PDB file of C-alpha atoms in Angstrom:
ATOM      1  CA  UNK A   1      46.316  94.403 114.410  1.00 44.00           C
ATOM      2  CA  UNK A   2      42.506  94.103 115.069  1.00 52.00           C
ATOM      3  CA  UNK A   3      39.835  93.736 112.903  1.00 69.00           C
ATOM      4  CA  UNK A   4      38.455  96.862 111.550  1.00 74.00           C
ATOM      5  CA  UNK A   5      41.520  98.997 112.965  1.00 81.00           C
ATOM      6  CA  UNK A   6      42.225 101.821 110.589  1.00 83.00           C
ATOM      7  CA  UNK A   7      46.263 102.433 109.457  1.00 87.00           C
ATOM      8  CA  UNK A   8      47.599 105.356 108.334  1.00 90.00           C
ATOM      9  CA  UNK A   9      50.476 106.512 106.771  1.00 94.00           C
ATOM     10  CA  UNK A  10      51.040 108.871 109.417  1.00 95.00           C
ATOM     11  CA  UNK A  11      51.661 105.415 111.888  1.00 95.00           C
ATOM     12  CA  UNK A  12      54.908 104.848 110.158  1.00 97.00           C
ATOM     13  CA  UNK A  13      56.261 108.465 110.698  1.00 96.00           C
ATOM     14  CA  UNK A  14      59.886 108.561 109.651  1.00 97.00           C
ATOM     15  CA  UNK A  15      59.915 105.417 107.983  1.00 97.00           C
ATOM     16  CA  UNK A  16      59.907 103.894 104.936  1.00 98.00           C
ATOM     17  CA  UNK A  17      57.341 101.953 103.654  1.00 98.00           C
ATOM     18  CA  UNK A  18      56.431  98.699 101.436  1.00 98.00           C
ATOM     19  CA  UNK A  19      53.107  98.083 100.378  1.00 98.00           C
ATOM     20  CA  UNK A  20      51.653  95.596  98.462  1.00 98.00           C
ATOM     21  CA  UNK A  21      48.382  95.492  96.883  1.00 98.00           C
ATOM     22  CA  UNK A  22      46.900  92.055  95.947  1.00 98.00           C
ATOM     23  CA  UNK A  23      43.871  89.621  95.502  1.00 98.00           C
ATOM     24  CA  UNK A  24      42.805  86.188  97.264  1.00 97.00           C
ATOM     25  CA  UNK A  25      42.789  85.003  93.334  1.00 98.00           C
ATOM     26  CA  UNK A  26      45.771  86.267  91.550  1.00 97.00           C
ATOM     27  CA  UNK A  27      48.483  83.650  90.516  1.00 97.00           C
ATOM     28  CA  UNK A  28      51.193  86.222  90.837  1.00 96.00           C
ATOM     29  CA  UNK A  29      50.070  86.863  94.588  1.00 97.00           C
ATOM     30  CA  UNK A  30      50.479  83.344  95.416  1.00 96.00           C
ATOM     31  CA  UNK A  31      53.983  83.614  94.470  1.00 96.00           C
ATOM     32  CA  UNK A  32      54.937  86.986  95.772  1.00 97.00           C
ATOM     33  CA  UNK A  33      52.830  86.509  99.210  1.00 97.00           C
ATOM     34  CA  UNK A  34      54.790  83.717 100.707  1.00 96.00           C
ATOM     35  CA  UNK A  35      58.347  85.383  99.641  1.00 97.00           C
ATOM     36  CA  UNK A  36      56.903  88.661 101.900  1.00 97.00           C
ATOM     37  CA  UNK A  37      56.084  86.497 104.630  1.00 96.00           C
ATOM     38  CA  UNK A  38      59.719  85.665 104.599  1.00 97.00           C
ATOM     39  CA  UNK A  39      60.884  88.851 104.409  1.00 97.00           C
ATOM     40  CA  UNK A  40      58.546  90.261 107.109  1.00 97.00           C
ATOM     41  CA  UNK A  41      59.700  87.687 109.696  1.00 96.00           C
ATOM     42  CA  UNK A  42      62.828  88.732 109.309  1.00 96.00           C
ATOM     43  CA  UNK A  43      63.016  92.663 108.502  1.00 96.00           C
ATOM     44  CA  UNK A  44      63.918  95.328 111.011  1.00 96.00           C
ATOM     45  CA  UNK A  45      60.175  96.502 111.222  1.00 95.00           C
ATOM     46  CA  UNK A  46      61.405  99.366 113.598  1.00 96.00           C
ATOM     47  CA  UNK A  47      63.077 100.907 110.628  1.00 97.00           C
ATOM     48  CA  UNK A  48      60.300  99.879 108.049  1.00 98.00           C
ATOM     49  CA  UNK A  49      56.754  99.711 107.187  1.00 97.00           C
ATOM     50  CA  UNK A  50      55.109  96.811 105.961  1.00 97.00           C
ATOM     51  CA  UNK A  51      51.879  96.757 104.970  1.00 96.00           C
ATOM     52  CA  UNK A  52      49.585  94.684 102.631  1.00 97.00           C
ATOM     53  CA  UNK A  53      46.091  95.313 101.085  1.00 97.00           C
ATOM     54  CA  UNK A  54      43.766  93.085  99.708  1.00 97.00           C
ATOM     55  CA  UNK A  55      42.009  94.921  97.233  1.00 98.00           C
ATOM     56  CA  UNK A  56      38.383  94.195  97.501  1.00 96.00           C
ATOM     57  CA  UNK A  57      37.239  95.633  93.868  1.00 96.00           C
ATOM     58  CA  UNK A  58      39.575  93.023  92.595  1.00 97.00           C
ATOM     59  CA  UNK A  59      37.985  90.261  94.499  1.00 97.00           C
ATOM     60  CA  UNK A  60      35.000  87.858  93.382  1.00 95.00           C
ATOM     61  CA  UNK A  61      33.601  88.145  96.621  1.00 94.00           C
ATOM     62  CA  UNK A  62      33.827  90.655  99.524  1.00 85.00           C
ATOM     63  CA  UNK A  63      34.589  87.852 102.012  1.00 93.00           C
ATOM     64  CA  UNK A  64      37.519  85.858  99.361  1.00 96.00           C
ATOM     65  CA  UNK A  65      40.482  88.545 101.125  1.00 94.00           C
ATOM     66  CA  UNK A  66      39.281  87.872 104.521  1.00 92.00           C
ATOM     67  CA  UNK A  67      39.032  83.731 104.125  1.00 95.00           C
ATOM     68  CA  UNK A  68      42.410  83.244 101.816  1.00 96.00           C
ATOM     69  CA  UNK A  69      43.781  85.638 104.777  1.00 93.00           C
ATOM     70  CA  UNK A  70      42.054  83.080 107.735  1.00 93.00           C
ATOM     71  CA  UNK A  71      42.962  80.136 105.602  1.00 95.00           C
ATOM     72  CA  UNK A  72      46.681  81.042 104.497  1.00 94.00           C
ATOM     73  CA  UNK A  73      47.547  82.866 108.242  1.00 93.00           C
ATOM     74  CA  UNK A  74      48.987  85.259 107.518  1.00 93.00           C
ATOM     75  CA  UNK A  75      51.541  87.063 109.596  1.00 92.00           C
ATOM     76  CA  UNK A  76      52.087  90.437 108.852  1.00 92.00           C
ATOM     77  CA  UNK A  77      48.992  93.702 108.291  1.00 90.00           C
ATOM     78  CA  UNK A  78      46.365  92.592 105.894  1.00 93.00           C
ATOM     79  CA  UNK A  79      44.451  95.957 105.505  1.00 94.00           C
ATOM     80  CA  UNK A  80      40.737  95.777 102.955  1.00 93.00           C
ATOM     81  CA  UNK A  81      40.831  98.282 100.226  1.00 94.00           C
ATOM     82  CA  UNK A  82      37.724 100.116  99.966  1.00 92.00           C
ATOM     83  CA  UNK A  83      37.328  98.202  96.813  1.00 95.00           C
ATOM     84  CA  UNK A  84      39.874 100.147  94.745  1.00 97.00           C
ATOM     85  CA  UNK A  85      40.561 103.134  96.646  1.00 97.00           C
ATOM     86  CA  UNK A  86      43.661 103.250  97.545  1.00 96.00           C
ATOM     87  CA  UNK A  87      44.810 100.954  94.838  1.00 98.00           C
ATOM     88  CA  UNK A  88      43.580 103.573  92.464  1.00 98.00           C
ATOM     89  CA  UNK A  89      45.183 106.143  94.815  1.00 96.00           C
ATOM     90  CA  UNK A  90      48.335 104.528  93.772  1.00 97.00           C
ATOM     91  CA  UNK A  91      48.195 104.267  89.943  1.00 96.00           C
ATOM     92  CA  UNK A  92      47.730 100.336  90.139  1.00 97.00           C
ATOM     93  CA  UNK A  93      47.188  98.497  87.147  1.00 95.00           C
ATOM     94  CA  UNK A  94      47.531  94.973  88.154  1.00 97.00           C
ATOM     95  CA  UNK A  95      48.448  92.663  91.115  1.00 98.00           C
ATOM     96  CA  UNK A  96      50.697  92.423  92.929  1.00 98.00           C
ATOM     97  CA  UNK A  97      51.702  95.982  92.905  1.00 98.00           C
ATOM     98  CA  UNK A  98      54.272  96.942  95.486  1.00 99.00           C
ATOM     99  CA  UNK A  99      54.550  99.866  95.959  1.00 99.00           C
ATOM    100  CA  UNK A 100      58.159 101.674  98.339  1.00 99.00           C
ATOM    101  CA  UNK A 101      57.593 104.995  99.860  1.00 98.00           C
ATOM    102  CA  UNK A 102      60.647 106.614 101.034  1.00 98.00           C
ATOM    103  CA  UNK A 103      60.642 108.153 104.785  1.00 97.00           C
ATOM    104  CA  UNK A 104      58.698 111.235 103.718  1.00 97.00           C
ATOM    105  CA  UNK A 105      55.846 108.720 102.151  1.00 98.00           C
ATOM    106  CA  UNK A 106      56.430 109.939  98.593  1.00 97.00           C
ATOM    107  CA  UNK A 107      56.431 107.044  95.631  1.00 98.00           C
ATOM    108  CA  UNK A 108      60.031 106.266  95.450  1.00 98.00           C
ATOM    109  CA  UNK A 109      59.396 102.939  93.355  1.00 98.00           C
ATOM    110  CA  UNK A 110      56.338 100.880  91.884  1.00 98.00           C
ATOM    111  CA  UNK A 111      56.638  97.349  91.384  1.00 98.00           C
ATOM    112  CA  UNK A 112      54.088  95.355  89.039  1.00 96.00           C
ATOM    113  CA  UNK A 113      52.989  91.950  88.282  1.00 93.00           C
ATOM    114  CA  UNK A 114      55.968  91.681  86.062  1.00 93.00           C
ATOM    115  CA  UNK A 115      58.721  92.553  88.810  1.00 95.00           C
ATOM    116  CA  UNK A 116      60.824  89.718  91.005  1.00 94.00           C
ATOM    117  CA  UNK A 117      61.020  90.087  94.397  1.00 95.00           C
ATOM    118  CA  UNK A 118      64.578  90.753  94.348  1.00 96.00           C
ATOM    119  CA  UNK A 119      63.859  93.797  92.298  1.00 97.00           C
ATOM    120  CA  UNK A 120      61.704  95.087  95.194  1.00 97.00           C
ATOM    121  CA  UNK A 121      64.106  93.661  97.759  1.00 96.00           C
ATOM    122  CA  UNK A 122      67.197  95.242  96.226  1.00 97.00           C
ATOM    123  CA  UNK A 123      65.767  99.181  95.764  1.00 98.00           C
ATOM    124  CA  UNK A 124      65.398  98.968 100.069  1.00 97.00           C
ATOM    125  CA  UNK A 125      68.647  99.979 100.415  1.00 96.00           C
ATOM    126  CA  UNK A 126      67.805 103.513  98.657  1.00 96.00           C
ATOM    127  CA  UNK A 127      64.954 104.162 100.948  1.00 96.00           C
ATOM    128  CA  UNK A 128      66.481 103.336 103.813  1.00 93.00           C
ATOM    129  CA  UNK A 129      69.283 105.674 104.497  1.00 83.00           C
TER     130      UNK A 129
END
């Protein structure tokens, strides 16, 4: 991905998708980021979307996304939030929020702050048929 690309839903046509809203900051992310980067390096990405935004109207700073991002290397889509756009777009009220769309890119299943990882790992299997 290049810097200042622009995704769209549209990109993962006929695919699921997981995204996952956080901030260079958040406690919660710092848990939850490392167990995606797992995940990503190992998920069928041909059969799923993955995608993460930093959500910049969370942030202290509009550069703290970009160096935890540099800092932390992260592997997988790191997309900036137009400060809360499309975090707001979703209904978020806290981060992490992941967030499963099934293959027609309607809300199948939000996941807050207060949700494990296997709870977001184990509804896949419902989206992915």
């Amino acid at each position: 991905m290049r810097s200042g690309e622009i995704i769209r839903l549209s990109d993962f046509a006929g695919k699921p998708v997981m995204i996952t809203f956080w901030a260079s900051w958040c406690p919660d992310c710092m848990r939850d980021l490392p167990m995606k980067e797992q995940f990503y390096q190992h998920a069928d990405l041909n059969k799923l979307g993955f995608i993460t935004i930093n959500v910049t109207g969370r942030e202290r700073s509009q550069e703290a996304g970009k160096e935890f991002t540099t800092k932390h290397q992260l592997p997988f889509p790191v997309l900036k939030d137009n400060g809360r756009t499309t975090y707001d777009m979703y209904n978020c009220t806290g981060v992490p929020t992941t967030v499963l769309l099934d293959k027609e890119h309607r809300i199948f299943k939000v996941f807050d702050d207060q949700s494990s990882f296997v709870d977001v790992v184990g509804a896949l299997p419902q989206i992915m048929l």
